Short mmCIF file of C-alpha atoms in Angstrom, two decimals:
data_model
loop_
_atom_site.label_atom_id
_atom_site.label_comp_id
_atom_site.label_asym_id
_atom_site.label_seq_id
_atom_site.Cartn_x
_atom_site.Cartn_y
_atom_site.Cartn_z
CA MET J 114 0.00 0.00 0.00
CA PRO J 115 2.81 2.54 0.53
CA ALA J 116 3.68 2.27 -3.16
CA VAL J 117 0.11 3.02 -4.22
CA SER J 118 0.02 6.00 -1.87
CA ALA J 119 3.35 7.23 -3.24
CA LEU J 120 2.02 6.93 -6.78
CA ARG J 121 -0.70 9.41 -5.81
CA CYS J 122 1.26 11.81 -3.60
CA ASN J 123 5.02 11.62 -4.21
CA PRO J 124 6.28 13.65 -7.21
CA VAL J 125 9.44 11.53 -7.55
CA ILE J 126 7.42 8.32 -7.80
CA GLN J 127 4.82 10.00 -10.02
CA SER J 128 7.48 10.95 -12.57
CA LEU J 129 8.71 7.34 -12.58
CA ALA J 130 5.15 6.14 -13.20
CA GLU J 131 4.63 8.61 -16.04
CA ARG J 132 7.82 7.46 -17.76
CA MET J 133 6.74 3.85 -17.44
CA LYS J 134 3.21 4.57 -18.72
CA LYS J 135 4.69 6.15 -21.85
CA THR J 136 6.55 2.91 -22.57
CA ASN J 137 3.36 0.82 -22.15
CA HIS J 138 4.17 -0.95 -18.89
CA HIS J 139 1.35 -2.74 -17.08
CA LYS J 140 -0.09 -1.23 -13.92
CA MET J 141 1.36 -3.89 -11.62
CA GLU J 142 4.82 -3.40 -13.16
CA ILE J 143 4.55 0.29 -12.28
CA VAL J 144 3.50 -0.51 -8.70
CA VAL J 145 6.42 -2.92 -8.27
CA ALA J 146 8.83 -0.34 -9.69
CA ALA J 147 7.43 2.20 -7.21
CA MET J 148 8.01 -0.27 -4.36
CA ARG J 149 11.60 -0.78 -5.47
CA LYS J 150 12.16 2.97 -5.83
CA LEU J 151 10.81 3.58 -2.30
CA LEU J 152 13.09 0.87 -0.96
CA HIS J 153 16.12 2.46 -2.63
CA LEU J 154 15.15 5.92 -1.35
CA ALA J 155 14.75 4.60 2.21
CA TYR J 156 18.10 2.79 2.02
CA GLY J 157 19.81 5.96 0.82
CA VAL J 158 18.35 8.00 3.67
CA LEU J 159 19.38 5.41 6.26
CA LYS J 160 22.87 4.98 4.82
CA THR J 161 23.73 8.68 4.54
CA GLN J 162 21.80 9.83 7.63
CA LYS J 163 20.61 12.86 5.61
CA PRO J 164 16.99 13.85 4.99
CA PHE J 165 15.41 13.00 1.65
CA ASP J 166 16.01 15.65 -1.02
CA PRO J 167 13.73 15.26 -4.07
CA ASN J 168 15.98 17.62 -6.07
CA TYR J 169 19.17 15.63 -5.42
CA GLY J 170 19.39 14.29 -8.98
CA ALA J 171 19.05 17.78 -10.46
CA GLN J 172 22.65 18.57 -9.57
CA PHE J 173 23.83 15.92 -12.01
CA ASN J 174 23.64 16.44 -15.76
CA PHE J 175 21.82 13.28 -16.85
CA GLY J 176 21.24 13.24 -20.59
CA SER J 177 21.82 16.94 -21.11
#
């Protein structure tokens, strides 16, 4: 259920879902990807002991 809630309320997870919808992934695949993304985000917060920053990836120049 946290993944479904994140799909509705979390902009980071919502952008992941939108990218996956554009490539015709099934709904359950999107939910599982959201679960995995949440797990990775939680691990990163626990490992670094820093609060979650949704703009963290913006400092890197991915694909630009």
